Coordinates of N, CA and C in Angstrom, one line a residue:
M1 N 0.8 -1.2 0.0 CA 0.0 0.0 0.0 C 0.9 1.2 0.0
K2 N 0.4 2.3 -0.7 CA 1.2 3.5 -0.8 C 0.3 4.7 -0.3
L3 N 0.8 5.4 0.6 CA 0.1 6.7 1.0 C 1.0 7.8 0.5
S4 N 0.4 8.7 -0.3 CA 1.2 9.8 -0.8 C 0.7 11.1 -0.2
F5 N 1.7 11.9 0.3 CA 1.4 13.2 1.0 C 2.0 14.3 0.2
I6 N 1.2 15.3 -0.2 CA 1.6 16.4 -1.0 C 1.2 17.7 -0.2
R7 N 2.2 18.6 -0.2 CA 2.0 19.9 0.4 C 1.2 20.8 -0.5
H8 N 0.3 21.6 0.0 CA -0.5 22.6 -0.8 C 0.4 23.6 -1.5
G9 N -0.2 24.3 -2.5 CA 0.5 25.3 -3.2 C 0.7 26.6 -2.5
L10 N 1.3 27.5 -3.2 CA 1.8 28.8 -2.6 C 0.6 29.7 -2.1
T11 N 0.8 30.2 -0.9 CA -0.2 31.1 -0.4 C 0.5 32.5 0.0
E12 N -0.3 33.4 0.4 CA 0.2 34.7 0.9 C 1.1 34.4 2.2
G13 N 0.6 33.5 3.0 CA 1.4 33.2 4.2 C 2.8 32.7 3.9
N14 N 3.0 31.9 2.8 CA 4.3 31.4 2.4 C 5.1 32.6 1.9
V15 N 4.5 33.5 1.1 CA 5.3 34.6 0.5 C 5.7 35.6 1.6
R16 N 4.9 35.8 2.6 CA 5.2 36.8 3.6 C 5.9 36.1 4.8
R17 N 6.1 34.9 4.7 CA 6.9 34.1 5.8 C 6.1 34.3 7.1
L18 N 4.8 34.0 7.1 CA 4.0 34.1 8.3 C 4.0 32.8 9.0
Y19 N 3.9 32.9 10.3 CA 3.5 31.7 11.1 C 2.0 31.6 10.9
Y20 N 1.6 30.6 10.2 CA 0.1 30.4 10.0 C -0.1 28.9 9.8
G21 N -1.2 28.5 10.4 CA -1.6 27.1 10.2 C -3.1 26.9 10.1
S22 N -3.8 27.4 11.2 CA -5.2 27.2 11.2 C -6.0 28.2 10.4
T23 N -5.3 29.4 10.0 CA -6.0 30.4 9.2 C -6.2 29.8 7.8
D24 N -7.5 30.0 7.3 CA -7.9 29.3 6.1 C -7.6 30.2 4.9
L25 N -6.3 30.4 4.6 CA -5.9 31.2 3.4 C -6.1 30.4 2.1
P26 N -6.4 31.1 1.0 CA -6.5 30.5 -0.3 C -5.1 30.4 -0.9
L27 N -5.0 29.7 -2.0 CA -3.8 29.8 -2.8 C -3.8 31.1 -3.6
L28 N -2.6 31.6 -3.8 CA -2.4 32.7 -4.7 C -2.6 32.2 -6.1
Q29 N -2.9 33.1 -7.0 CA -3.0 32.7 -8.4 C -1.7 32.1 -8.9
E30 N -0.6 32.7 -8.4 CA 0.7 32.3 -8.8 C 0.9 30.8 -8.3
G31 N 0.4 30.5 -7.2 CA 0.4 29.1 -6.6 C -0.3 28.1 -7.5
I32 N -1.5 28.5 -7.9 CA -2.3 27.7 -8.8 C -1.6 27.4 -10.1
D33 N -1.0 28.5 -10.7 CA -0.3 28.4 -11.9 C 0.9 27.5 -11.8
E34 N 1.6 27.6 -10.7 CA 2.8 26.7 -10.5 C 2.4 25.2 -10.4
L35 N 1.3 25.0 -9.7 CA 0.8 23.6 -9.6 C 0.4 23.0 -11.0
E36 N -0.3 23.9 -11.8 CA -0.7 23.4 -13.1 C 0.5 23.1 -14.0
K37 N 1.5 23.9 -13.8 CA 2.7 23.6 -14.6 C 3.4 22.3 -14.1
L38 N 3.4 22.1 -12.8 CA 4.0 20.9 -12.3 C 3.2 19.7 -12.8
R39 N 1.9 19.8 -12.8 CA 1.0 18.7 -13.3 C 1.3 18.4 -14.8
E40 N 1.6 19.4 -15.6 CA 1.9 19.2 -17.0 C 3.2 18.5 -17.2
K41 N 4.2 18.9 -16.4 CA 5.6 18.5 -16.7 C 6.0 17.3 -15.9
E42 N 5.4 17.0 -14.7 CA 5.9 16.0 -13.8 C 4.8 15.0 -13.5
V43 N 5.2 13.9 -12.8 CA 4.3 12.8 -12.6 C 3.9 12.7 -11.1
Y44 N 2.6 12.8 -10.9 CA 2.1 12.7 -9.5 C 1.4 11.3 -9.4
P45 N 1.4 10.8 -8.2 CA 0.8 9.5 -8.0 C -0.7 9.6 -8.1
E46 N -1.4 8.5 -8.5 CA -2.8 8.5 -8.6 C -3.3 7.4 -7.6
A47 N -4.5 7.4 -7.2 CA -5.0 6.4 -6.2 C -6.5 6.3 -6.3
A48 N -7.0 5.3 -5.6 CA -8.4 5.1 -5.5 C -9.1 6.1 -4.6
H49 N -8.3 6.7 -3.7 CA -8.9 7.6 -2.7 C -8.1 8.8 -2.5
Y50 N -8.8 10.0 -2.4 CA -8.1 11.2 -2.2 C -8.6 11.9 -1.0
Y51 N -7.7 12.6 -0.3 CA -8.1 13.3 1.0 C -7.4 14.7 1.0
T52 N -8.1 15.6 1.6 CA -7.5 16.9 1.9 C -7.7 17.1 3.4
S53 N -7.0 18.2 3.9 CA -7.1 18.5 5.4 C -8.4 19.2 5.6
G54 N -9.1 19.6 4.6 CA -10.3 20.4 4.8 C -10.2 21.9 4.6
L55 N -8.9 22.4 4.7 CA -8.7 23.8 4.5 C -8.7 24.1 3.0
L56 N -9.1 25.3 2.7 CA -9.2 25.8 1.3 C -8.0 25.5 0.5
R57 N -6.8 25.8 1.0 CA -5.6 25.7 0.2 C -5.3 24.2 -0.2
T58 N -5.8 23.3 0.6 CA -5.6 21.9 0.2 C -6.6 21.4 -0.8
R59 N -7.8 22.0 -0.7 CA -8.8 21.6 -1.7 C -8.5 22.2 -3.1
Q60 N -8.0 23.4 -3.1 CA -7.6 24.1 -4.3 C -6.4 23.3 -4.9
T61 N -5.5 22.8 -4.1 CA -4.3 22.1 -4.6 C -4.8 20.8 -5.2
L62 N -5.7 20.1 -4.6 CA -6.2 18.8 -5.1 C -6.8 19.1 -6.5
S63 N -7.6 20.1 -6.6 CA -8.2 20.5 -7.9 C -7.2 20.8 -9.0
A64 N -6.1 21.6 -8.6 CA -5.1 22.0 -9.6 C -4.3 20.8 -10.1
L65 N -4.1 19.8 -9.2 CA -3.2 18.7 -9.6 C -4.0 17.5 -10.2
Y66 N -5.3 17.4 -9.7 CA -6.0 16.2 -10.1 C -7.3 16.4 -10.8
G67 N -7.7 17.7 -10.9 CA -9.0 18.0 -11.5 C -10.1 17.7 -10.5
E68 N -11.3 17.5 -11.0 CA -12.5 17.4 -10.1 C -12.7 15.9 -9.6
V69 N -11.7 15.4 -8.9 CA -11.9 14.0 -8.4 C -12.7 14.1 -7.1
S70 N -13.3 13.0 -6.7 CA -14.0 12.9 -5.5 C -13.0 12.8 -4.3
Y71 N -13.3 13.3 -3.2 CA -12.4 13.3 -2.1 C -13.1 13.3 -0.7
E72 N -12.4 13.0 0.3 CA -12.9 13.2 1.7 C -12.0 14.1 2.4
E73 N -12.5 14.6 3.6 CA -11.7 15.5 4.4 C -11.2 14.8 5.6
L74 N -9.9 15.0 6.0 CA -9.3 14.5 7.2 C -8.8 15.7 8.0
P75 N -9.6 16.3 8.9 CA -9.2 17.5 9.6 C -8.0 17.2 10.5
G76 N -7.7 16.0 10.8 CA -6.6 15.6 11.6 C -5.3 15.9 10.9
L77 N -5.3 16.2 9.6 CA -4.1 16.5 8.8 C -3.9 18.0 8.7
Q78 N -4.7 18.8 9.4 CA -4.5 20.3 9.3 C -3.2 20.7 10.0
E79 N -2.7 21.8 9.6 CA -1.5 22.4 10.1 C -1.6 22.8 11.6
L80 N -0.5 23.0 12.2 CA -0.4 23.5 13.6 C -1.1 24.8 13.8
H81 N -1.9 24.9 14.9 CA -2.5 26.2 15.2 C -1.4 26.9 16.1
F82 N -0.9 28.1 15.6 CA 0.2 28.8 16.3 C -0.3 29.7 17.4
G83 N -1.6 29.7 17.7 CA -2.1 30.4 18.9 C -1.7 31.9 18.7
P84 N -1.1 32.6 19.7 CA -0.8 34.0 19.6 C 0.2 34.4 18.5
F85 N 0.9 33.4 17.9 CA 1.8 33.7 16.8 C 1.2 33.6 15.5
E86 N -0.1 33.1 15.4 CA -0.7 32.9 14.1 C -0.8 34.2 13.3
M87 N -0.4 34.1 12.0 CA -0.5 35.2 11.1 C 0.5 36.4 11.4
K88 N 1.6 36.0 12.1 CA 2.6 37.0 12.4 C 4.0 36.6 11.8
T89 N 4.8 37.6 11.6 CA 6.2 37.3 11.1 C 7.2 37.3 12.2
Y90 N 8.4 36.8 11.9 CA 9.5 36.8 12.9 C 9.7 38.2 13.3
E91 N 9.7 39.2 12.4 CA 10.0 40.6 12.8 C 9.0 41.1 13.8
E92 N 7.7 40.7 13.6 CA 6.7 41.1 14.5 C 6.8 40.4 15.9
L93 N 7.4 39.3 16.0 CA 7.5 38.5 17.2 C 8.8 38.5 17.9
K94 N 9.9 38.9 17.3 CA 11.2 38.7 17.8 C 11.4 39.3 19.2
D95 N 10.7 40.3 19.6 CA 10.8 40.9 20.9 C 9.8 40.4 21.9
N96 N 9.0 39.5 21.5 CA 7.9 38.9 22.3 C 8.5 37.8 23.2
A97 N 8.4 38.0 24.5 CA 9.0 37.0 25.5 C 8.5 35.6 25.3
L98 N 7.2 35.5 25.0 CA 6.6 34.1 24.8 C 7.2 33.5 23.6
Y99 N 7.3 34.3 22.5 CA 7.9 33.8 21.3 C 9.4 33.3 21.6
Q100 N 10.1 34.1 22.3 CA 11.5 33.7 22.6 C 11.6 32.4 23.4
E101 N 10.6 32.3 24.3 CA 10.5 31.0 25.1 C 10.3 29.9 24.2
W102 N 9.4 30.0 23.2 CA 9.1 29.0 22.2 C 10.3 28.6 21.4
I103 N 11.0 29.5 20.8 CA 12.1 29.2 19.8 C 13.4 28.8 20.5
S104 N 13.5 29.2 21.8 CA 14.7 28.8 22.5 C 14.6 27.6 23.4
G105 N 13.4 27.1 23.5 CA 13.2 25.9 24.4 C 12.8 24.7 23.6
D106 N 12.0 23.8 24.2 CA 11.5 22.6 23.6 C 10.4 22.9 22.7
W107 N 10.7 23.5 21.5 CA 9.6 24.0 20.6 C 8.7 22.9 20.0
E108 N 9.1 21.7 20.0 CA 8.2 20.6 19.6 C 7.1 20.4 20.6
R109 N 7.3 20.7 21.8 CA 6.3 20.4 22.9 C 5.6 21.7 23.4
F110 N 6.2 22.9 23.0 CA 5.7 24.1 23.5 C 4.2 24.4 23.0
V111 N 3.4 24.8 23.9 CA 2.0 25.1 23.5 C 1.7 26.6 23.9
G112 N 1.5 27.4 22.9 CA 1.1 28.8 23.2 C -0.4 28.9 23.6
P113 N -0.8 30.0 24.2 CA -2.2 30.1 24.6 C -3.1 30.0 23.4
G114 N -4.0 29.0 23.5 CA -5.0 28.8 22.5 C -4.5 28.1 21.3
G115 N -3.2 27.7 21.3 CA -2.6 27.0 20.2 C -2.3 25.5 20.4
E116 N -1.4 24.9 19.7 CA -1.1 23.5 19.8 C 0.5 23.4 19.8
S117 N 0.9 22.3 20.1 CA 2.3 21.9 20.0 C 2.5 21.0 18.8
Y118 N 3.7 20.9 18.2 CA 3.9 20.0 17.1 C 3.7 18.5 17.6
E119 N 4.0 18.3 18.8 CA 3.7 16.9 19.4 C 2.2 16.6 19.3
I120 N 1.4 17.5 19.6 CA -0.1 17.3 19.5 C -0.5 17.1 18.0
V121 N 0.1 17.9 17.1 CA -0.2 17.8 15.7 C 0.2 16.4 15.2
D122 N 1.4 16.0 15.5 CA 1.8 14.6 15.1 C 0.9 13.5 15.6
R123 N 0.4 13.7 16.8 CA -0.4 12.6 17.4 C -1.8 12.6 16.7
R124 N -2.4 13.8 16.4 CA -3.7 13.8 15.8 C -3.6 13.3 14.3
A125 N -2.5 13.7 13.6 CA -2.3 13.3 12.2 C -2.1 11.7 12.2
L126 N -1.4 11.2 13.0 CA -1.2 9.7 13.0 C -2.5 9.0 13.3
E127 N -3.3 9.6 14.2 CA -4.6 9.0 14.6 C -5.5 9.1 13.4
A128 N -5.5 10.2 12.7 CA -6.4 10.4 11.5 C -6.0 9.4 10.4
L129 N -4.8 9.0 10.3 CA -4.3 8.1 9.2 C -4.6 6.6 9.5
Q130 N -4.8 6.3 10.8 CA -5.0 4.9 11.1 C -6.0 4.1 10.3
P131 N -7.2 4.7 10.0 CA -8.2 4.0 9.2 C -7.7 3.8 7.8
L132 N -6.9 4.7 7.2 CA -6.4 4.6 5.9 C -5.4 3.5 5.8
I133 N -4.5 3.4 6.8 CA -3.5 2.4 6.9 C -4.2 1.0 7.1
A134 N -5.2 0.9 7.9 CA -5.9 -0.3 8.1 C -6.6 -0.8 6.9
A135 N -7.1 0.2 6.1 CA -7.8 -0.2 4.8 C -6.9 -0.8 3.8
D136 N -5.6 -0.5 3.9 CA -4.6 -1.1 3.0 C -4.8 -0.8 1.5
E137 N -5.2 0.4 1.3 CA -5.5 0.8 -0.1 C -4.7 2.1 -0.4
D138 N -4.2 2.3 -1.6 CA -3.5 3.5 -2.0 C -4.3 4.7 -1.8
A139 N -3.7 5.8 -1.3 CA -4.4 7.1 -1.1 C -3.5 8.2 -1.3
V140 N -4.0 9.4 -1.8 CA -3.3 10.6 -1.9 C -3.9 11.6 -0.9
C141 N -3.0 12.2 -0.1 CA -3.4 13.1 1.0 C -2.8 14.5 0.7
I142 N -3.6 15.5 0.5 CA -3.1 16.9 0.4 C -3.1 17.5 1.8
S143 N -1.9 17.9 2.2 CA -1.8 18.4 3.6 C -0.9 19.6 3.7
H144 N -0.1 19.7 4.7 CA 0.7 20.9 5.1 C 2.1 20.5 5.4
G145 N 3.0 21.5 5.2 CA 4.4 21.2 5.4 C 4.8 20.7 6.7
G146 N 4.3 21.3 7.8 CA 4.7 20.8 9.2 C 4.1 19.4 9.5
V147 N 2.9 19.2 9.0 CA 2.3 17.9 9.2 C 3.1 16.8 8.5
I148 N 3.4 17.0 7.2 CA 4.1 16.0 6.4 C 5.5 15.8 7.0
G149 N 6.2 16.9 7.3 CA 7.5 16.8 7.9 C 7.5 16.0 9.2
G150 N 6.5 16.2 10.0 CA 6.4 15.5 11.3 C 6.1 14.0 11.1
L151 N 5.2 13.7 10.2 CA 4.9 12.3 9.9 C 6.2 11.5 9.4
M152 N 6.9 12.2 8.5 CA 8.1 11.5 7.9 C 9.2 11.3 9.0
A153 N 9.4 12.4 9.8 CA 10.4 12.2 10.9 C 10.0 11.2 11.9
H154 N 8.7 11.0 12.1 CA 8.2 9.9 13.0 C 8.5 8.6 12.4
W155 N 8.2 8.4 11.1 CA 8.3 7.1 10.5 C 9.7 6.8 10.1
F156 N 10.5 7.8 9.8 CA 11.9 7.5 9.4 C 12.9 8.4 10.2
P157 N 12.9 8.3 11.5 CA 13.7 9.2 12.3 C 15.2 9.2 12.1
E158 N 15.7 8.0 11.6 CA 17.1 8.0 11.3 C 17.5 8.7 10.0
Q159 N 16.5 9.2 9.3 CA 16.8 9.8 8.0 C 16.6 11.3 8.0
G160 N 16.0 11.9 9.1 CA 15.8 13.3 9.1 C 14.9 13.8 10.2
R161 N 14.9 15.1 10.4 CA 14.0 15.7 11.4 C 12.9 16.4 10.6
R162 N 12.0 17.0 11.4 CA 10.8 17.6 10.8 C 11.1 18.5 9.7
Y163 N 12.0 19.5 9.9 CA 12.2 20.5 8.9 C 13.1 20.0 7.8
E164 N 13.8 19.0 8.0 CA 14.6 18.3 6.9 C 13.6 17.6 6.0
F165 N 12.5 17.2 6.5 CA 11.5 16.4 5.7 C 10.4 17.4 5.1
T166 N 10.4 18.6 5.5 CA 9.3 19.5 5.1 C 9.4 19.8 3.6
P167 N 8.4 19.4 2.8 CA 8.6 19.6 1.4 C 8.2 21.0 0.9
G168 N 8.6 21.3 -0.3 CA 8.2 22.6 -0.9 C 6.7 22.5 -1.3
N169 N 6.2 23.6 -1.7 CA 4.8 23.7 -2.2 C 4.6 22.8 -3.4
G170 N 3.5 22.0 -3.4 CA 3.3 21.1 -4.5 C 4.1 19.8 -4.5
R171 N 4.9 19.6 -3.5 CA 5.8 18.5 -3.4 C 5.5 17.6 -2.2
G172 N 6.1 16.5 -2.1 CA 5.9 15.6 -0.9 C 6.6 14.3 -1.0
F173 N 5.9 13.3 -0.4 CA 6.5 12.0 -0.4 C 5.5 10.9 -0.6
A174 N 5.8 9.8 -1.3 CA 5.0 8.6 -1.4 C 5.6 7.6 -0.5
V175 N 4.8 7.1 0.5 CA 5.3 6.2 1.5 C 4.8 4.8 1.3
Q176 N 5.6 3.8 1.2 CA 5.2 2.5 1.0 C 5.0 1.8 2.3
F177 N 3.9 1.1 2.5 CA 3.6 0.4 3.8 C 3.5 -1.1 3.5
E178 N 4.0 -1.9 4.4 CA 3.9 -3.3 4.4 C 3.4 -3.8 5.7
N179 N 2.3 -4.5 5.8 CA 1.7 -5.0 7.0 C 1.5 -3.9 8.0
G180 N 1.0 -2.7 7.5 CA 0.7 -1.6 8.3 C 1.8 -0.8 8.8
K181 N 3.1 -1.1 8.3 CA 4.3 -0.3 8.7 C 4.9 0.4 7.6
P182 N 5.4 1.6 7.7 CA 6.1 2.3 6.7 C 7.5 1.7 6.5
V183 N 7.8 1.3 5.2 CA 9.1 0.7 5.0 C 10.0 1.5 4.1
S184 N 9.5 2.3 3.2 CA 10.3 3.1 2.3 C 9.5 4.3 1.8
Y185 N 10.2 5.2 1.2 CA 9.5 6.4 0.6 C 10.3 6.9 -0.6
E186 N 9.6 7.7 -1.4 CA 10.3 8.4 -2.5 C 9.7 9.8 -2.7
P187 N 10.4 10.8 -3.2 CA 9.9 12.1 -3.3 C 8.8 12.2 -4.4
I188 N 7.9 13.1 -4.2 CA 6.9 13.5 -5.2 C 7.1 14.9 -5.6
P189 N 7.0 15.3 -6.9 CA 6.7 14.4 -8.1 C 7.8 13.4 -8.3
Y190 N 7.5 12.4 -9.1 CA 8.5 11.3 -9.3 C 9.6 11.7 -10.2
R191 N 9.3 12.3 -11.4 CA 10.3 12.5 -12.4 C 9.7 13.5 -13.4
H192 N 10.6 14.1 -14.2 CA 10.1 14.9 -15.3 C 9.7 14.1 -16.5
N193 N 8.6 14.4 -17.2 CA 8.2 13.7 -18.4 C 9.3 13.8 -19.4
E194 N 10.0 14.9 -19.5 CA 11.1 15.1 -20.5 C 12.2 14.0 -20.3
E195 N 12.5 13.8 -19.0 CA 13.5 12.8 -18.7 C 13.0 11.4 -19.1
A196 N 11.8 11.2 -18.8 CA 11.2 9.9 -19.1 C 11.3 9.6 -20.6
E197 N 11.2 10.7 -21.4 CA 11.2 10.5 -22.9 C 12.6 10.6 -23.4
G198 N 13.6 10.8 -22.6 CA 15.0 10.8 -23.0 C 15.5 12.1 -23.5
E199 N 14.8 13.2 -23.2 CA 15.2 14.5 -23.6 C 16.0 15.2 -22.5
N200 N 16.9 16.1 -22.9 CA 17.7 16.8 -22.0 C 17.2 18.3 -21.8
G201 N 17.8 19.0 -20.8 CA 17.5 20.4 -20.6 C 16.5 20.7 -19.5

């Protein structure tokens, strides 16, 4: 069985380098255009089942990459809620004592007022995926950078940490499972069509 995880396309939050997770931002038109170009030039996995986190940017990404396929929503795959840091930049937060406590301490377990920790996000994402893994059927999940990075670091801890596994927009990982356990992965998209046809450049 293969579970494929793809990060949503470009948003205002990405461009402005905001801490944002729960805010339901749409894709920028630039982000939609980039996804459509990727779809034309590169190979994305297909599956019997498609899922989004339920946030608009993941639904738009699914549509840009796969067209109007049927899908279900898995809210457990939503990004971290940054609490008081949500929709703010480093420049806006750098003199904030609570922010400094977060980035200088155990940031994986830190919980700001009204927010979540990455540890909580990892736990709810893994829980949300249990029915998919138990079903033993290929699926594509459109999710978020922190969520995907956390899942990959949990499954393959010897190969990287969360931020080392965090994919770019429109990119991700296809994870192969055997007997309900992750055994290997490969980056998404798989390859350039030009390379497959033997062309250079």
